[in-house]
Every structure is written in structure tokens, then in C-alpha cells.
Tab-separated table of C-alpha atoms in Angstrom:
chain	number	residue	atom	x	y	z
A	1	GLU	CA	-41.936	67.233	78.917
A	2	THR	CA	-41.144	65.390	82.101
A	3	GLY	CA	-38.780	62.638	83.052
A	4	VAL	CA	-37.076	60.745	80.295
A	5	THR	CA	-38.240	61.170	76.597
A	6	GLN	CA	-36.898	59.114	73.738
A	7	THR	CA	-37.469	59.583	70.033
A	8	PRO	CA	-38.119	57.970	67.677
A	9	ARG	CA	-40.487	55.618	69.439
A	10	HIS	CA	-40.497	53.216	66.302
A	11	LEU	CA	-37.709	52.890	63.752
A	12	VAL	CA	-37.471	50.343	60.820
A	13	MET	CA	-34.219	50.422	59.012
A	14	GLY	CA	-32.211	48.552	56.339
A	15	MET	CA	-28.774	47.253	56.965
A	16	THR	CA	-27.130	49.835	55.035
A	17	ASN	CA	-28.751	52.886	56.530
A	18	LYS	CA	-27.607	55.332	59.264
A	19	LYS	CA	-30.185	56.422	61.645
A	20	SER	CA	-29.869	57.885	65.407
A	21	LEU	CA	-31.936	57.527	68.604
A	22	LYS	CA	-32.265	60.560	70.782
A	23	CYS	CA	-32.536	60.629	74.480
A	24	GLU	CA	-33.372	63.661	76.459
A	25	GLN	CA	-33.894	63.839	80.367
A	26	HIS	CA	-35.671	66.616	82.266
A	27	LEU	CA	-34.545	65.614	85.766
A	28	GLY	CA	-31.461	67.429	86.221
A	29	HIS	CA	-29.429	64.251	86.530
A	30	ASN	CA	-25.785	63.693	85.856
A	31	ALA	CA	-25.478	60.223	84.547
A	32	MET	CA	-27.224	58.754	81.312
A	33	TYR	CA	-27.372	55.114	79.987
A	34	TRP	CA	-28.222	53.124	77.133
A	35	TYR	CA	-29.594	49.484	77.593
A	36	LYS	CA	-30.572	46.970	74.873
A	37	GLN	CA	-33.606	44.955	75.489
A	38	SER	CA	-34.161	41.648	73.496
A	39	ALA	CA	-37.020	39.343	73.805
A	40	LYS	CA	-36.722	36.989	76.921
A	41	LYS	CA	-33.496	38.485	77.757
A	42	PRO	CA	-32.225	40.705	80.793
A	43	LEU	CA	-31.690	44.399	80.291
A	44	GLU	CA	-28.103	44.739	78.647
A	45	LEU	CA	-26.058	47.741	79.636
A	46	MET	CA	-24.398	49.265	76.548
A	47	PHE	CA	-23.141	52.609	77.533
A	48	VAL	CA	-22.521	54.767	80.703
A	49	TYR	CA	-21.909	58.442	80.833
A	50	ASN	CA	-21.317	60.628	83.794
A	51	PHE	CA	-21.059	64.443	83.479
A	52	LYS	CA	-20.949	64.116	79.569
A	53	GLU	CA	-17.733	61.500	79.882
A	54	GLN	CA	-18.168	57.793	78.766
A	55	THR	CA	-17.238	55.420	81.851
A	56	GLU	CA	-18.298	52.334	80.465
A	57	ASN	CA	-18.299	50.597	77.092
A	58	ASN	CA	-19.727	47.188	77.590
A	59	SER	CA	-18.103	45.381	74.358
A	60	VAL	CA	-20.534	47.093	72.191
A	61	PRO	CA	-19.819	46.497	68.523
A	62	SER	CA	-18.627	49.870	66.683
A	63	ARG	CA	-21.696	49.904	64.507
A	64	PHE	CA	-23.341	51.673	67.574
A	65	SER	CA	-21.777	54.799	68.350
A	66	PRO	CA	-22.823	56.947	71.342
A	67	GLU	CA	-22.691	60.686	71.953
A	68	CYS	CA	-23.348	62.850	74.839
A	69	PRO	CA	-23.091	66.473	74.248
A	70	ASN	CA	-24.391	67.589	77.617
A	71	SER	CA	-25.794	65.810	80.706
A	72	SER	CA	-29.621	66.308	79.396
A	73	HIS	CA	-29.065	64.740	76.088
A	74	LEU	CA	-27.881	61.476	74.769
A	75	PHE	CA	-27.675	60.063	71.298
A	76	LEU	CA	-27.028	56.393	69.746
A	77	HIS	CA	-25.836	56.818	66.238
A	78	LEU	CA	-26.372	53.630	64.164
A	79	HIS	CA	-24.861	52.363	60.861
A	80	THR	CA	-24.585	49.101	58.959
A	81	LEU	CA	-26.585	47.134	61.737
A	82	GLN	CA	-27.615	43.417	61.571
A	83	PRO	CA	-31.148	42.047	61.753
A	84	GLU	CA	-29.849	40.630	65.277
A	85	ASP	CA	-29.671	44.171	66.412
A	86	SER	CA	-33.544	44.486	66.134
A	87	ALA	CA	-34.512	45.152	70.062
A	88	LEU	CA	-36.041	47.823	72.476
A	89	TYR	CA	-33.349	50.412	73.056
A	90	LEU	CA	-33.773	51.810	76.463
A	91	CYS	CA	-32.306	55.327	77.620
A	92	ALA	CA	-32.090	56.039	81.502
A	93	SER	CA	-30.687	58.580	83.767
A	94	SER	CA	-29.659	58.740	87.400
A	95	GLN	CA	-28.701	61.547	89.752
A	96	ASP	CA	-25.307	59.976	90.285
A	97	LEU	CA	-23.472	56.702	89.324
A	98	PHE	CA	-22.873	55.893	93.005
A	99	ILE	CA	-24.810	55.439	96.167
A	100	GLY	CA	-23.346	58.020	98.670
A	101	PRO	CA	-22.216	57.302	102.173
A	102	ARG	CA	-25.360	58.596	103.496
A	103	GLY	CA	-27.291	56.388	101.409
A	104	ALA	CA	-28.314	58.749	98.492
A	105	TYR	CA	-30.141	56.690	96.315
A	106	ASN	CA	-29.058	56.572	92.477
A	107	GLU	CA	-32.102	54.472	91.025
A	108	GLN	CA	-32.270	55.149	87.146
A	109	PHE	CA	-35.118	56.312	85.549
A	110	PHE	CA	-35.903	54.938	82.192
A	111	GLY	CA	-37.414	56.397	78.876
A	112	PRO	CA	-40.123	54.616	77.133
A	113	GLY	CA	-37.638	53.141	74.603
A	114	THR	CA	-37.326	53.048	70.885
A	115	ARG	CA	-38.483	49.649	69.077
A	116	LEU	CA	-35.998	49.251	66.728
A	117	THR	CA	-36.369	46.610	63.646
A	118	VAL	CA	-33.392	46.159	61.167
A	119	LEU	CA	-34.522	44.298	57.894
B	1	GLU	CA	-19.389	36.712	88.355
B	2	ASP	CA	-21.957	38.974	89.346
B	3	GLN	CA	-25.334	37.262	88.338
B	4	VAL	CA	-29.228	37.932	88.977
B	5	THR	CA	-31.861	35.156	88.645
B	6	GLN	CA	-35.521	35.815	89.000
B	7	SER	CA	-38.048	33.225	89.609
B	8	PRO	CA	-40.572	32.133	88.375
B	9	GLU	CA	-40.303	33.201	84.939
B	10	ALA	CA	-44.115	33.530	84.629
B	11	LEU	CA	-46.687	33.882	87.322
B	12	ARG	CA	-50.508	33.710	86.879
B	13	LEU	CA	-52.689	34.757	89.801
B	14	GLN	CA	-56.379	35.159	90.568
B	15	GLU	CA	-57.457	38.673	91.991
B	16	GLY	CA	-56.848	38.806	95.459
B	17	GLU	CA	-54.342	35.680	95.602
B	18	SER	CA	-51.206	37.056	97.464
B	19	SER	CA	-47.946	35.451	96.272
B	20	SER	CA	-44.163	36.298	96.012
B	21	LEU	CA	-41.422	36.970	93.517
B	22	ASN	CA	-37.862	35.756	94.037
B	23	CYS	CA	-34.575	37.638	93.118
B	24	SER	CA	-31.366	35.532	93.982
B	25	TYR	CA	-28.283	37.325	93.512
B	26	THR	CA	-24.575	36.621	93.571
B	27	VAL	CA	-22.507	40.004	93.546
B	28	SER	CA	-19.089	40.930	94.936
B	29	GLY	CA	-20.145	43.686	97.569
B	30	LEU	CA	-23.750	44.696	96.957
B	31	ARG	CA	-24.027	48.499	96.504
B	32	GLY	CA	-28.077	48.164	96.040
B	33	LEU	CA	-30.766	46.235	94.692
B	34	PHE	CA	-33.463	47.569	92.724
B	35	TRP	CA	-37.128	46.531	91.726
B	36	TYR	CA	-38.760	47.897	88.580
B	37	ARG	CA	-42.169	47.335	87.043
B	38	GLN	CA	-42.354	47.188	83.219
B	39	ASP	CA	-45.429	47.341	81.185
B	40	PRO	CA	-45.814	46.204	77.620
B	41	GLY	CA	-44.038	48.698	75.223
B	42	LYS	CA	-42.827	50.837	77.999
B	43	GLY	CA	-39.617	51.591	79.851
B	44	PRO	CA	-38.922	50.098	83.431
B	45	GLU	CA	-40.703	52.137	86.256
B	46	PHE	CA	-38.705	52.238	89.378
B	47	LEU	CA	-40.393	50.801	92.504
B	48	PHE	CA	-37.656	50.377	95.278
B	49	THR	CA	-34.178	50.385	96.177
B	50	LEU	CA	-32.991	48.078	99.297
B	51	TYR	CA	-29.356	48.697	100.517
B	52	SER	CA	-28.724	46.115	103.333
B	53	ALA	CA	-29.880	42.760	104.405
B	54	GLY	CA	-33.190	42.883	106.478
B	55	GLU	CA	-34.241	46.062	104.920
B	56	GLU	CA	-37.941	46.446	103.886
B	57	LYS	CA	-39.876	48.795	101.602
B	58	GLU	CA	-43.566	48.929	101.153
B	59	LYS	CA	-45.745	50.591	98.393
B	60	GLU	CA	-49.491	49.941	98.115
B	61	ARG	CA	-50.054	46.132	97.643
B	62	LEU	CA	-45.931	45.567	97.183
B	63	LYS	CA	-43.489	44.772	99.889
B	64	ALA	CA	-39.949	44.289	99.007
B	65	THR	CA	-37.308	42.427	101.438
B	66	LEU	CA	-33.814	41.646	101.409
B	67	THR	CA	-31.434	39.175	102.624
B	68	LYS	CA	-27.660	38.531	101.868
B	69	LYS	CA	-28.568	36.240	99.214
B	70	GLU	CA	-31.790	37.177	97.558
B	71	SER	CA	-34.767	39.581	97.618
B	72	PHE	CA	-38.614	38.837	97.603
B	73	LEU	CA	-41.408	41.111	96.225
B	74	HIS	CA	-44.466	40.319	97.753
B	75	ILE	CA	-47.829	41.224	96.486
B	76	THR	CA	-50.864	41.247	98.742
B	77	ALA	CA	-54.292	40.703	97.181
B	78	PRO	CA	-53.123	41.553	93.720
B	79	LYS	CA	-55.532	43.408	91.426
B	80	PRO	CA	-55.370	43.020	87.404
B	81	GLU	CA	-53.622	46.432	87.196
B	82	ASP	CA	-50.773	44.783	89.093
B	83	SER	CA	-50.107	42.731	85.716
B	84	ALA	CA	-46.488	43.567	84.434
B	85	THR	CA	-43.167	42.167	84.198
B	86	TYR	CA	-41.296	42.833	87.272
B	87	LEU	CA	-37.383	43.398	87.014
B	88	CYS	CA	-35.097	42.968	89.577
B	89	ALA	CA	-31.479	44.549	89.437
B	90	VAL	CA	-28.195	44.946	91.661
B	91	GLN	CA	-25.301	47.346	91.409
B	92	ALA	CA	-21.933	45.942	92.612
B	93	ARG	CA	-19.555	48.214	94.451
B	94	ASN	CA	-16.734	47.739	91.766
B	95	GLN	CA	-19.100	48.207	88.685
B	96	GLY	CA	-19.446	51.901	88.568
B	97	GLY	CA	-23.176	52.610	87.559
B	98	LYS	CA	-23.595	49.259	86.164
B	99	LEU	CA	-26.756	47.605	87.027
B	100	ILE	CA	-27.008	43.878	86.452
B	101	PHE	CA	-30.735	42.895	85.670
B	102	GLY	CA	-32.484	39.734	86.040
B	103	GLN	CA	-34.626	38.196	83.158
B	104	GLY	CA	-37.834	39.277	84.968
B	105	THR	CA	-41.095	37.523	86.156
B	106	GLU	CA	-43.936	38.058	84.166
B	107	LEU	CA	-47.091	38.727	86.442
B	108	SER	CA	-50.605	38.098	85.179
B	109	VAL	CA	-53.433	38.699	87.361
B	110	LYS	CA	-56.957	37.779	86.297
B	111	PRO	CA	-60.111	39.182	87.717
């Protein structure tokens, strides 16, 4: 496996279900991210992890619970979701959070996403 | 408030018809501006990073430029395989690793 992988690719769940999304990066990066992409809307950052520590929670409802056991793996645990939570959930990683003084780049590499449908 | 606006929302070109996509931004201290390409059903694919006004980057038929207020993605003699949604994002100095994305420009190139 190379790059950033996400499983499952598609998920349909009821509002009372509990499910988890998994992301794995094979790039040796230190930072990982969860994004939500809804139709015709900009990508919306949900969570940021740097060296396994959460550095940003972008006012995400508690029915979304992230977990980062190590720098290579990121999970998004889902419970009691609403139909409006249906979207493409994207995981990304970058070498670091910041661009260094010599211009070291920190572009984010994205996985293919999980298409989530909440019934 | 940091903001990114892309125009047009959609662009239809004939093969070989060159054009430009625009990304206007307001941000309190630009750390970097990023261009991504996204194909249907896939995650965004990184294209370029631009750090300072006057900088230019090229890749095949694509050329990205940056000023203090906007960035352009120039597409020269596009081919149908260039059809995709092009996303622009900025990172501000006081926002950690957060990228602020525009809504994207959906490009369609007809043969």
C-alpha cells in the first residue's frame, strides 16, 4: 500500500448505529487530518493531529469522535449521526503542520475518502 | 476572517482552448497557497504550493501564479483528461495546520 488509504470506501448506516472510519498513511508523516466534503461546499476541516496529539477540533459535534493511536493511523468513530452528516469524509496527512523557515513544504496528501450515507 | 473564493464555479472549454482559473483570498499572514485537483469519487491530489507573491510553478499544461491577493491556475491547450475540479486552499500563519479551501472550479474539457 502506498500513500493514504481509507476504509471502508462506502458506508450506509442508520441514525442509531455505531461505526468507525479508518485511515492509514504510509508516508512517514507526522500530522493527520479529517475533512468533511459536502456537495457544492468547500472542504471543511474537522480534526488535526500532530504526533498523535489532537491540535484542532473545529467545533465538531460530539457524535464524531476521533482517535489517533499512532502517527500512521487515524480513526473517526461515528454514533447517532444525522442525515445531514451524509458526505465524503477525507483523511489527509502531511510531513509537518508548518512550513519551515527554509520553505519546507507541508502539502497535505489525501486518501480516496469514505462516502457516508446516513439513513 | 480568512476566506478563499474561486471563480468561475464551472468552466467548459474545447480541447486546446487555453484559460485561467482564479483564486482570491483574504488571510491574516499567508503561510502558503495550495492547488489541488480532484476527480469524481476521489480525494484531492496535490498540484502546487506557492509561498510568496511573484512565485510561479509549472507542471505539464498547468501553471500557477501568486499575487498578494489572488492566485491563477493557467491551463494551456487543455485536453479532456484535464477535466476535474480544481481546489485552492490557503494556510494562515496563525492557524496551525489548518487549510482553508475554496469551493472549487469544475473544469470540463470537450474533445
